[in-house]
Short mmCIF file of C-alpha atoms in Angstrom, two decimals:
data_model
loop_
_atom_site.label_atom_id
_atom_site.label_comp_id
_atom_site.label_asym_id
_atom_site.label_seq_id
_atom_site.Cartn_x
_atom_site.Cartn_y
_atom_site.Cartn_z
CA UNK A 19 113.22 106.69 150.99
CA UNK A 20 116.03 106.13 148.54
CA UNK A 21 115.40 107.36 145.00
CA UNK A 22 115.17 104.64 142.39
CA UNK A 23 118.17 105.99 140.51
CA UNK A 24 120.72 108.79 140.57
CA UNK A 25 118.94 112.07 139.62
CA UNK A 26 121.89 113.30 137.59
CA UNK A 27 121.90 110.10 135.64
CA UNK A 28 118.17 110.42 134.98
CA UNK A 29 118.67 113.99 133.80
CA UNK A 30 121.55 112.89 131.58
CA UNK A 31 119.43 110.12 130.05
CA UNK A 32 116.62 112.54 129.28
CA UNK A 33 119.04 115.01 127.75
CA UNK A 34 120.67 112.39 125.52
CA UNK A 35 117.37 110.88 124.49
CA UNK A 36 115.23 114.01 123.98
CA UNK A 37 117.78 116.74 123.23
CA UNK A 38 118.14 115.56 119.61
CA UNK A 39 114.35 115.10 119.31
CA UNK A 40 113.77 118.71 120.35
CA UNK A 41 116.55 119.94 118.09
CA UNK A 42 115.05 118.10 115.11
CA UNK A 43 111.58 119.42 115.89
CA UNK A 44 112.83 122.96 116.48
CA UNK A 45 114.65 122.99 113.15
CA UNK A 46 111.29 122.57 111.41
CA UNK A 47 109.87 125.62 113.21
CA UNK A 48 112.74 128.02 112.56
CA UNK A 49 116.01 128.22 110.69
CA UNK A 50 117.56 130.04 113.67
CA UNK A 51 119.32 127.02 115.14
CA UNK A 52 120.93 129.08 117.91
CA UNK A 53 117.42 129.87 119.21
CA UNK A 54 116.64 126.18 119.13
CA UNK A 55 119.71 125.50 121.26
CA UNK A 56 118.87 128.36 123.63
CA UNK A 57 115.43 126.91 124.25
CA UNK A 58 116.75 123.39 124.82
CA UNK A 59 119.25 124.87 127.25
CA UNK A 60 116.55 126.85 129.10
CA UNK A 61 114.33 123.82 129.38
CA UNK A 62 117.03 121.46 130.59
CA UNK A 63 118.31 124.07 133.04
CA UNK A 64 114.85 124.08 134.61
CA UNK A 65 114.89 120.31 134.70
CA UNK A 66 118.38 120.34 136.25
CA UNK A 67 117.06 122.48 139.08
CA UNK A 68 114.32 119.98 139.82
CA UNK A 69 116.26 116.89 138.89
CA UNK A 70 115.15 115.07 142.06
CA UNK A 71 111.63 114.90 140.73
CA UNK A 72 112.32 113.80 137.15
CA UNK A 73 111.10 110.27 137.72
CA UNK A 74 107.64 111.82 137.79
CA UNK A 75 105.64 110.55 134.88
CA UNK A 76 104.62 114.15 134.14
CA UNK A 77 108.04 114.84 132.58
CA UNK A 78 107.55 112.62 129.54
CA UNK A 79 108.31 113.43 125.94
CA UNK A 80 104.99 115.21 125.34
CA UNK A 81 105.71 117.54 128.28
CA UNK A 82 109.19 118.31 126.97
CA UNK A 83 108.00 119.02 123.44
CA UNK A 84 105.18 121.19 124.73
CA UNK A 85 107.42 123.28 127.04
CA UNK A 86 110.10 123.55 124.39
CA UNK A 87 107.62 124.66 121.76
CA UNK A 88 106.21 127.34 124.06
CA UNK A 89 109.69 128.78 124.57
CA UNK A 90 110.65 128.65 120.93
CA UNK A 91 107.36 130.09 119.69
CA UNK A 92 107.74 132.94 122.18
CA UNK A 93 111.21 133.68 120.82
CA UNK A 94 110.05 133.56 117.22
CA UNK A 95 107.06 135.81 117.85
CA UNK A 96 109.04 138.32 119.90
CA UNK A 97 111.48 138.59 117.05
CA UNK A 98 108.72 139.01 114.49
CA UNK A 99 107.14 141.79 116.51
CA UNK A 100 110.47 143.56 116.90
CA UNK A 101 111.02 143.43 113.20
CA UNK A 102 107.37 144.35 112.62
CA UNK A 103 106.92 141.42 110.29
CA UNK A 104 103.21 141.40 110.85
CA UNK A 105 102.58 139.74 107.54
CA UNK A 106 104.58 136.69 108.59
CA UNK A 107 103.25 136.35 112.11
CA UNK A 108 101.93 132.89 111.33
CA UNK A 109 104.07 130.14 112.73
CA UNK A 110 106.04 128.23 110.10
CA UNK A 111 106.64 124.52 109.90
CA UNK A 112 108.78 123.02 107.16
CA UNK A 113 109.25 119.34 106.36
CA UNK A 114 109.94 117.25 103.28
CA UNK A 115 109.53 113.53 102.68
CA UNK A 116 112.61 111.34 102.77
CA UNK A 117 111.95 108.61 100.24
CA UNK A 118 113.77 105.36 100.44
CA UNK A 119 115.75 104.96 97.28
CA UNK A 120 113.69 103.02 94.85
CA UNK A 121 115.00 101.54 91.68
CA UNK A 122 112.15 101.01 89.34
CA UNK A 123 111.75 103.43 86.50
CA UNK A 124 113.92 106.03 88.10
CA UNK A 125 112.63 108.83 85.92
CA UNK A 126 109.02 108.16 86.76
CA UNK A 127 109.95 107.74 90.40
CA UNK A 128 111.53 111.21 90.47
CA UNK A 129 108.37 112.63 89.01
CA UNK A 130 106.16 110.93 91.61
CA UNK A 131 108.41 111.98 94.44
CA UNK A 132 108.39 115.59 93.35
CA UNK A 133 104.58 115.49 93.06
CA UNK A 134 104.37 114.25 96.63
CA UNK A 135 106.86 116.84 97.88
CA UNK A 136 104.78 119.48 96.17
CA UNK A 137 101.60 118.17 97.78
CA UNK A 138 103.32 118.28 101.17
CA UNK A 139 104.43 121.86 100.57
CA UNK A 140 100.85 122.84 99.71
CA UNK A 141 99.60 121.76 103.14
CA UNK A 142 99.31 124.44 105.80
CA UNK A 143 102.06 124.82 108.39
CA UNK A 144 99.68 123.61 111.07
CA UNK A 145 98.75 120.54 109.03
CA UNK A 146 102.42 119.68 108.59
CA UNK A 147 103.17 120.18 112.26
CA UNK A 148 100.21 117.99 113.22
CA UNK A 149 101.18 115.07 110.96
CA UNK A 150 104.80 115.38 112.10
CA UNK A 151 103.82 115.16 115.76
CA UNK A 152 101.29 112.41 115.11
CA UNK A 153 103.10 110.06 112.76
CA UNK A 154 106.76 110.87 113.18
CA UNK A 155 106.89 111.67 116.88
CA UNK A 156 104.13 109.17 117.63
CA UNK A 157 102.00 111.35 119.92
CA UNK A 158 98.33 110.68 120.61
CA UNK A 159 95.64 113.07 119.35
CA UNK A 160 95.30 114.36 122.91
CA UNK A 161 99.00 115.04 123.22
CA UNK A 162 99.19 116.78 119.82
CA UNK A 163 96.24 118.98 120.88
CA UNK A 164 98.02 119.82 124.13
CA UNK A 165 101.32 120.60 122.40
CA UNK A 166 99.79 122.77 119.67
CA UNK A 167 97.33 124.39 122.08
CA UNK A 168 94.28 123.58 119.96
CA UNK A 169 91.20 121.36 120.39
CA UNK A 170 91.53 117.63 119.82
CA UNK A 171 88.83 117.80 117.14
CA UNK A 172 90.86 120.47 115.35
CA UNK A 173 93.92 118.20 115.38
CA UNK A 174 91.84 115.40 113.96
CA UNK A 175 90.53 117.62 111.17
CA UNK A 176 94.00 118.96 110.31
CA UNK A 177 95.40 115.46 109.98
CA UNK A 178 92.37 114.05 108.18
CA UNK A 179 92.47 116.79 105.54
CA UNK A 180 96.23 116.55 105.14
CA UNK A 181 96.16 112.80 104.64
CA UNK A 182 93.22 113.04 102.23
CA UNK A 183 95.17 115.53 100.11
CA UNK A 184 98.25 113.31 100.10
CA UNK A 185 96.15 110.29 99.26
CA UNK A 186 94.77 112.01 96.16
CA UNK A 187 98.31 112.60 94.89
CA UNK A 188 99.39 109.05 95.66
CA UNK A 189 96.37 107.74 93.76
CA UNK A 190 97.01 110.02 90.82
CA UNK A 191 100.70 109.24 90.49
CA UNK A 192 100.26 105.55 91.34
CA UNK A 193 103.51 104.68 93.03
CA UNK A 194 105.04 101.40 91.82
CA UNK A 195 104.24 99.46 94.97
CA UNK A 196 100.61 99.92 94.14
CA UNK A 197 101.11 98.38 90.77
CA UNK A 198 102.35 95.38 92.70
CA UNK A 199 99.15 95.41 94.64
CA UNK A 200 97.05 95.40 91.49
CA UNK A 201 98.95 92.54 89.95
CA UNK A 202 98.83 90.74 93.24
CA UNK A 203 95.07 90.92 93.27
CA UNK A 204 94.81 89.67 89.71
CA UNK A 205 96.81 86.55 90.02
CA UNK A 206 94.91 83.41 89.39
CA UNK A 207 94.63 80.22 91.33
CA UNK A 208 95.64 76.93 89.80
CA UNK A 209 93.87 74.10 91.57
CA UNK A 210 95.96 71.31 92.96
CA UNK A 211 96.16 68.22 90.89
CA UNK A 212 97.28 65.93 93.68
CA UNK B 16 82.06 101.59 114.27
CA UNK B 17 83.54 98.11 113.78
CA UNK B 18 86.73 97.71 111.75
CA UNK B 19 84.78 95.85 109.07
CA UNK B 20 83.05 99.14 108.18
CA UNK B 21 86.31 101.10 108.04
CA UNK B 22 87.33 102.98 104.91
CA UNK B 23 90.97 103.63 103.96
CA UNK B 24 90.85 107.01 105.72
CA UNK B 25 89.27 105.49 108.84
CA UNK B 26 92.24 103.13 109.10
CA UNK B 27 94.68 105.99 108.48
CA UNK B 28 93.14 107.93 111.38
CA UNK B 29 92.84 104.98 113.79
CA UNK B 30 95.45 105.11 116.56
CA UNK B 31 95.61 101.36 117.00
CA UNK B 32 96.19 100.89 113.30
CA UNK B 33 98.77 103.69 113.23
CA UNK B 34 100.70 102.06 116.03
CA UNK B 35 100.78 98.72 114.23
CA UNK B 36 102.18 100.30 111.06
CA UNK B 37 104.55 102.85 112.58
CA UNK B 38 105.55 101.72 116.06
CA UNK B 39 104.34 98.14 116.46
CA UNK B 40 104.32 96.10 119.62
CA UNK B 41 104.15 92.29 119.44
CA UNK B 42 100.49 92.28 120.46
CA UNK B 43 99.66 94.53 117.49
CA UNK B 44 101.01 91.98 115.03
CA UNK B 45 98.96 89.15 116.44
CA UNK B 46 95.82 91.27 116.63
CA UNK B 47 95.97 92.67 113.10
CA UNK B 48 97.19 89.51 111.42
CA UNK B 49 94.37 87.58 112.95
CA UNK B 50 91.88 90.26 112.03
CA UNK B 51 93.17 90.35 108.47
CA UNK B 52 92.91 86.60 108.10
CA UNK B 53 89.26 86.84 109.13
CA UNK B 54 88.59 89.77 106.81
CA UNK B 55 90.69 89.25 103.68
CA UNK B 56 88.34 91.59 101.77
CA UNK B 57 89.87 94.47 103.75
CA UNK B 58 93.39 93.74 102.58
CA UNK B 59 93.43 96.40 99.85
CA UNK B 60 92.14 99.14 102.17
CA UNK B 61 94.64 98.18 104.84
CA UNK B 62 97.52 98.15 102.38
CA UNK B 63 96.62 101.57 101.05
CA UNK B 64 96.26 103.02 104.53
CA UNK B 65 99.60 101.50 105.59
CA UNK B 66 101.38 102.96 102.57
CA UNK B 67 100.06 106.44 103.34
CA UNK B 68 101.34 106.15 106.89
CA UNK B 69 104.69 104.71 105.83
CA UNK B 70 105.18 107.72 103.56
CA UNK B 71 105.46 109.94 106.64
CA UNK B 72 109.23 109.88 106.96
CA UNK B 73 111.09 113.15 107.06
CA UNK B 74 114.82 113.88 106.98
CA UNK B 75 116.36 114.37 110.43
CA UNK B 76 118.26 117.51 111.40
CA UNK B 77 120.95 115.99 113.61
CA UNK B 78 122.22 118.00 116.55
CA UNK B 79 126.02 118.18 116.14
CA UNK B 80 127.63 116.23 118.97
CA UNK B 81 130.01 119.03 120.00
CA UNK B 82 127.11 121.52 120.27
CA UNK B 83 125.09 119.06 122.30
CA UNK B 84 128.06 118.62 124.63
CA UNK B 85 128.59 122.38 124.89
CA UNK B 86 124.98 123.09 125.88
CA UNK B 87 125.16 120.31 128.44
CA UNK B 88 128.30 121.80 129.98
CA UNK B 89 126.67 125.22 130.08
CA UNK B 90 123.86 123.79 132.17
CA UNK B 91 125.85 121.52 134.45
CA UNK B 92 128.88 123.67 135.20
CA UNK B 93 127.41 127.09 135.77
CA UNK B 94 125.54 128.29 138.85
CA UNK B 95 121.81 128.26 138.05
CA UNK B 96 121.41 132.02 137.65
CA UNK B 97 124.50 132.48 135.47
CA UNK B 98 123.89 130.05 132.66
CA UNK B 99 125.25 131.64 129.50
CA UNK B 100 123.11 131.64 126.43
CA UNK B 101 123.91 128.85 124.03
CA UNK B 102 123.97 131.38 121.23
CA UNK B 103 126.69 133.44 122.89
CA UNK B 104 128.83 130.79 121.45
CA UNK B 105 132.53 130.80 122.11
CA UNK B 106 134.97 132.86 124.08
CA UNK B 107 138.32 133.30 122.31
CA UNK B 108 140.05 130.99 124.74
CA UNK B 109 137.38 128.45 124.13
CA UNK B 110 137.60 128.68 120.40
CA UNK B 111 141.31 127.71 120.55
CA UNK B 112 140.33 124.61 122.42
CA UNK B 113 137.68 123.82 119.87
CA UNK B 114 140.10 124.44 117.01
CA UNK B 115 142.59 122.02 118.56
CA UNK B 116 139.88 119.41 119.03
CA UNK B 117 138.72 119.85 115.44
CA UNK B 118 142.29 119.37 114.20
CA UNK B 119 142.71 116.17 116.18
CA UNK B 120 139.38 114.91 114.97
CA UNK B 121 140.21 115.76 111.36
CA UNK B 122 143.50 113.88 111.65
CA UNK B 123 141.70 110.86 113.09
CA UNK B 124 139.16 110.95 110.27
CA UNK B 125 141.95 111.06 107.70
CA UNK B 126 143.71 108.06 109.20
CA UNK B 127 140.45 106.20 109.30
CA UNK B 128 139.68 107.13 105.70
CA UNK B 129 143.12 106.09 104.57
CA UNK B 130 142.72 102.69 106.16
CA UNK B 131 139.39 101.98 104.56
CA UNK B 132 140.34 103.48 101.23
CA UNK B 133 140.84 100.16 99.47
CA UNK B 134 137.32 98.80 99.16
CA UNK B 135 133.68 99.65 99.60
CA UNK B 136 131.13 97.00 100.45
CA UNK B 137 127.37 97.19 100.17
CA UNK B 138 125.32 94.61 102.03
CA UNK B 139 121.63 93.85 102.32
CA UNK B 140 119.77 92.18 105.14
CA UNK B 141 117.07 89.57 104.67
CA UNK B 142 114.02 90.99 102.94
CA UNK B 143 115.83 94.18 101.93
CA UNK B 144 117.05 95.50 98.56
CA UNK B 145 119.45 98.38 97.99
CA UNK B 146 120.11 100.60 94.98
CA UNK B 147 123.35 102.50 94.53
CA UNK B 148 125.80 103.84 91.98
CA UNK B 149 129.34 102.75 91.34
CA UNK B 150 132.28 105.15 90.80
CA UNK B 151 131.68 105.07 87.02
CA UNK B 152 127.99 105.90 87.65
CA UNK B 153 126.85 102.45 86.60
CA UNK B 154 124.00 101.41 88.83
CA UNK B 155 123.43 98.32 90.90
CA UNK B 156 120.35 96.92 92.57
CA UNK B 157 121.36 94.47 95.25
CA UNK B 158 118.82 91.82 96.17
CA UNK B 159 118.14 90.59 99.70
CA UNK B 160 120.82 88.74 101.63
CA UNK B 161 123.62 89.78 99.26
CA UNK B 162 126.83 91.77 99.20
CA UNK B 163 128.90 93.59 96.60
CA UNK B 164 132.49 94.75 97.10
CA UNK B 165 134.65 96.92 94.87
CA UNK B 166 137.78 99.02 94.92
CA UNK B 167 137.10 102.59 95.85
CA UNK B 168 139.21 104.11 93.10
CA UNK B 169 138.59 103.29 89.51
CA UNK B 170 140.85 104.39 86.69
CA UNK B 171 140.25 104.19 83.00
CA UNK B 172 143.53 102.27 82.55
CA UNK B 173 142.29 99.22 84.49
CA UNK B 174 139.16 97.07 84.21
CA UNK B 175 136.33 97.95 86.58
CA UNK B 176 135.92 95.03 88.98
CA UNK B 177 133.26 94.05 91.51
CA UNK B 178 132.89 90.95 93.70
CA UNK B 179 129.40 89.58 94.28
CA UNK B 180 127.75 87.24 96.78
CA UNK B 181 124.02 86.63 96.41
CA UNK B 182 122.16 88.43 93.64
CA UNK B 183 122.35 91.78 91.88
CA UNK B 184 121.06 93.49 88.78
CA UNK B 185 123.57 95.69 86.95
CA UNK B 186 123.13 98.58 84.55
CA UNK B 187 126.65 99.13 83.33
CA UNK B 188 127.60 102.31 81.51
CA UNK B 189 130.15 102.26 78.76
CA UNK B 190 133.44 103.73 79.84
CA UNK B 191 136.29 104.71 77.58
CA UNK B 192 139.94 105.42 78.08
CA UNK B 193 140.69 108.97 77.05
CA UNK B 194 141.79 109.03 73.42
CA UNK B 195 145.55 109.06 73.39
CA UNK B 196 147.40 110.58 70.48
CA UNK B 197 146.07 109.03 67.31
CA UNK B 198 144.60 105.86 68.81
CA UNK B 199 140.85 105.70 69.13
CA UNK B 200 139.70 105.42 72.74
CA UNK B 201 139.24 101.85 73.95
CA UNK B 202 136.28 100.75 76.06
CA UNK B 203 137.07 99.76 79.65
CA UNK B 204 135.89 96.33 80.73
CA UNK B 205 133.53 95.80 83.64
CA UNK B 206 134.00 92.47 85.42
CA UNK B 207 131.69 90.81 87.94
CA UNK B 208 133.61 88.20 89.91
CA UNK B 209 131.41 85.53 91.38
CA UNK B 210 132.33 82.13 92.75
CA UNK B 211 133.31 79.95 89.80
CA UNK B 212 133.14 82.49 86.99
CA UNK B 213 133.70 86.03 85.76
CA UNK B 214 131.17 88.06 83.79
CA UNK B 215 132.85 90.53 81.47
CA UNK B 216 130.92 93.36 79.85
CA UNK B 217 131.36 96.76 78.26
CA UNK B 218 127.95 98.32 78.86
CA UNK B 219 124.74 96.34 79.34
CA UNK B 220 121.93 95.32 81.65
CA UNK B 221 122.14 91.94 83.30
CA UNK B 222 121.43 89.96 86.45
CA UNK B 223 123.87 87.75 88.33
CA UNK B 224 122.80 85.36 91.04
CA UNK B 225 124.94 83.08 93.15
CA UNK B 226 123.02 80.92 95.58
CA UNK B 227 123.08 77.25 96.56
CA UNK B 228 126.30 76.50 94.64
CA UNK B 229 124.77 77.66 91.38
CA UNK B 230 125.64 80.79 89.45
CA UNK B 231 122.99 82.17 87.13
CA UNK B 232 123.49 85.00 84.66
CA UNK B 233 120.56 86.58 82.81
CA UNK B 234 121.20 89.10 80.05
CA UNK B 235 118.52 91.72 79.37
CA UNK B 236 120.40 93.93 76.95
CA UNK B 237 123.67 94.09 75.05
CA UNK B 238 126.35 91.43 74.95
CA UNK B 239 128.42 89.79 77.63
CA UNK B 240 131.33 87.45 77.83
CA UNK B 241 131.38 84.82 80.55
CA UNK B 242 134.64 83.20 81.61
CA UNK B 243 134.15 79.98 83.54
CA UNK B 244 136.83 78.82 85.99
CA UNK B 245 137.87 75.88 83.80
CA UNK B 246 138.74 78.28 80.99
CA UNK B 247 135.57 77.91 78.94
CA UNK B 248 134.20 81.14 77.47
CA UNK B 249 130.58 81.76 76.57
CA UNK B 250 129.19 84.74 74.69
CA UNK B 251 125.67 85.65 75.79
CA UNK B 252 123.02 87.49 73.76
CA UNK B 253 119.92 89.34 75.01
CA UNK B 254 117.36 86.91 76.44
CA UNK B 255 120.01 84.34 77.32
CA UNK B 256 120.30 82.67 80.67
CA UNK B 257 123.39 80.80 81.74
CA UNK B 258 123.47 78.47 84.73
CA UNK B 259 126.65 77.02 86.10
CA UNK B 260 126.72 74.44 88.85
CA UNK B 261 129.76 74.64 91.10
CA UNK B 262 129.14 71.07 92.23
CA UNK B 263 128.90 69.32 88.88
CA UNK B 264 130.68 71.99 86.77
CA UNK B 265 127.78 71.75 84.37
CA UNK B 266 126.91 74.67 82.15
CA UNK B 267 123.35 75.22 80.85
CA UNK B 268 122.71 77.88 78.25
CA UNK B 269 119.11 78.70 77.28
CA UNK B 270 116.65 81.38 76.18
CA UNK B 271 114.32 82.77 78.86
CA UNK B 272 111.84 85.54 79.54
CA UNK B 273 114.27 87.99 81.12
CA UNK B 274 111.55 90.15 82.66
CA UNK B 275 110.26 87.17 84.60
CA UNK B 276 113.74 86.14 85.64
CA UNK B 277 114.52 89.59 87.00
CA UNK B 278 111.05 90.44 88.32
CA UNK B 279 112.47 90.83 91.82
CA UNK B 280 113.59 94.29 90.71
CA UNK B 281 109.93 95.32 90.77
CA UNK B 282 109.36 93.64 94.11
CA UNK B 283 107.64 90.73 92.40
CA UNK B 284 108.29 87.03 92.36
CA UNK B 285 107.01 85.32 89.24
CA UNK B 286 106.50 81.57 89.36
CA UNK B 287 105.71 79.68 86.21
CA UNK B 288 104.76 76.09 86.82
CA UNK B 289 107.37 75.74 89.54
CA UNK B 290 107.28 73.48 92.55
CA UNK B 291 106.46 74.64 96.05
CA UNK B 292 109.96 73.45 96.98
CA UNK B 293 111.41 76.05 94.61
CA UNK B 294 109.11 78.72 96.03
CA UNK B 295 110.28 77.68 99.49
CA UNK B 296 113.92 78.07 98.53
CA UNK B 297 113.32 81.59 97.22
CA UNK B 298 111.59 82.48 100.49
CA UNK B 299 114.58 81.07 102.39
CA UNK B 300 117.03 83.17 100.36
CA UNK B 301 115.02 86.34 100.84
CA UNK B 302 114.06 86.11 104.45
CA UNK B 303 116.65 83.90 106.10
CA UNK B 304 114.03 81.47 107.33
CA UNK B 305 113.81 77.71 106.97
CA UNK B 306 110.93 76.30 104.94
CA UNK B 307 109.87 72.70 105.58
CA UNK B 308 107.05 70.60 104.22
CA UNK B 309 104.94 68.22 106.25
CA UNK B 310 105.15 65.66 103.47
CA UNK B 311 107.28 65.31 100.37
CA UNK B 312 104.37 65.25 97.90
CA UNK B 313 103.35 68.77 98.92
CA UNK B 314 106.80 70.11 98.05
CA UNK B 315 106.26 68.86 94.48
CA UNK B 316 102.95 70.68 93.95
CA UNK B 317 103.18 73.10 91.02
CA UNK B 318 102.59 76.81 91.40
CA UNK B 319 101.91 79.51 88.81
CA UNK B 320 101.42 83.12 89.78
CA UNK B 321 102.93 86.38 90.93
CA UNK B 322 103.67 87.29 94.50
CA UNK B 323 104.99 90.50 96.02
CA UNK B 324 108.58 89.89 97.12
CA UNK B 325 108.86 92.49 99.84
CA UNK B 326 106.41 91.25 102.43
CA UNK B 327 106.76 87.79 103.91
CA UNK B 328 103.40 87.93 105.66
CA UNK B 329 101.58 88.71 102.42
CA UNK B 330 103.45 85.92 100.61
CA UNK B 331 102.50 83.34 103.21
CA UNK B 332 98.91 84.51 103.48
CA UNK B 333 98.45 84.39 99.71
CA UNK B 334 99.87 80.89 99.46
CA UNK B 335 97.57 79.85 102.26
CA UNK B 336 94.40 81.30 100.78
CA UNK B 337 94.95 80.46 97.17
CA UNK B 338 96.56 77.03 97.37
CA UNK B 339 94.68 75.99 100.46
CA UNK B 340 97.65 74.96 102.49
CA UNK B 341 98.21 75.54 106.17
CA UNK B 342 101.27 77.58 107.00
CA UNK B 343 102.62 77.68 110.48
CA UNK B 344 105.41 80.07 111.36
CA UNK B 345 107.55 79.37 114.39
CA UNK B 346 110.22 82.05 114.58
CA UNK B 347 112.76 81.16 111.88
CA UNK B 348 110.90 78.08 110.72
CA UNK B 349 107.99 77.95 108.31
CA UNK B 350 106.01 74.74 108.10
CA UNK B 351 103.76 74.09 105.13
CA UNK B 352 101.02 71.56 105.61
CA UNK B 353 98.02 70.54 103.59
#
């Protein structure tokens, strides 16, 4: 049977599409970007060796992220053990919000944005990784559980608590778009005359 | 649990809802819009949940193209058991090649830069606004479906000039020529060129709109000088609005509520006893759609109220519920019916 498409082309497509995704994800787990590249290279070398089977649904994005994470975490932990950094053996995950530039009351805006950044930084590394995989990388709860090697219910709890904490800050600082909402709900109906 | 019993957090955690907000498919839009129209009491909860999800944007760490290429070559060109580590970066021979490539690239970038050095243009799509600073650190908020062009290099010995299509709100900073010898420093003019007239200022806050062959200038603060194409000059004071028709060459000068006139800055559209036809025209300008009325009398109905400007669906739904009209959207065409 003839394969649906050229295996090298399939591999190339995966590399172009997911290489940058893995790089972006890896850069949140460590600042050692050469490790990130090493792990992408390892993973795609494995895929190159079995490139005839890449059409298999098993090799989707969740699989790639999971395999890549395992490699990178191994590298990070090996390094930590060598340096005997036992106190920092917890896995790190660093993200910030990228706000779209907003005009209104710039000074107040800055304040609100920094409050939200602070709230994000107060979440645990696992919470941040979970919301990143869920909302930014668009994985299902099952996939996030599989990638992070924890129970689905644990993923749910991490995300629920993280979002509740962020919601409190949003409520407190009342971002301008919510003022819109309030005004919007207040506006009154004028009955038709005609 | 049915969606009608959902709290804000339940929506936030719901995968179907998440997909609609973050990665929607066409079927999601029809499902949720229909659901929302049946349960308008859930609108506030849904909006809050959506905002929390939309907040989840993080800066990207881009993989440099040359590194991505290098890793790919490592994998493809080496025998499987001899793949070098990506972190054992360059051999000396290789680094010469890279240096040469970088030089060529740098030269190309410089040529490209040189060519585009003359002007910078900012543009907005339908339904989008953009905030940015000019070389003199004055700030501009560009409304939907608009563009602003200016020379990339500004000197204090020449007026600052920008060219506008559409609508923008300006906060212009005062700029002075450096004091030379004994002369006191002179302020540098800021000129907005728009079809039919020039707006000249020193440092103020004002809004300029050019749509449908009419130029409208609203002054929030300070003083501005307007030079009409036929040579007429008008001095505007805070609270003034000037309208100039390019078709009839007529100039109307009046006092207005400037906050209302420039409410789009806060993502609000304020209508004060205006006709549905006028509301329709604003929607057309913002969203690039066509608004038609099933009968002429409906277009003349008067509307008073405030609508959010940044969400077409919410605008249409509100008009529908509150003014009891039927709105039918077919791609780029919106039909209002009673």
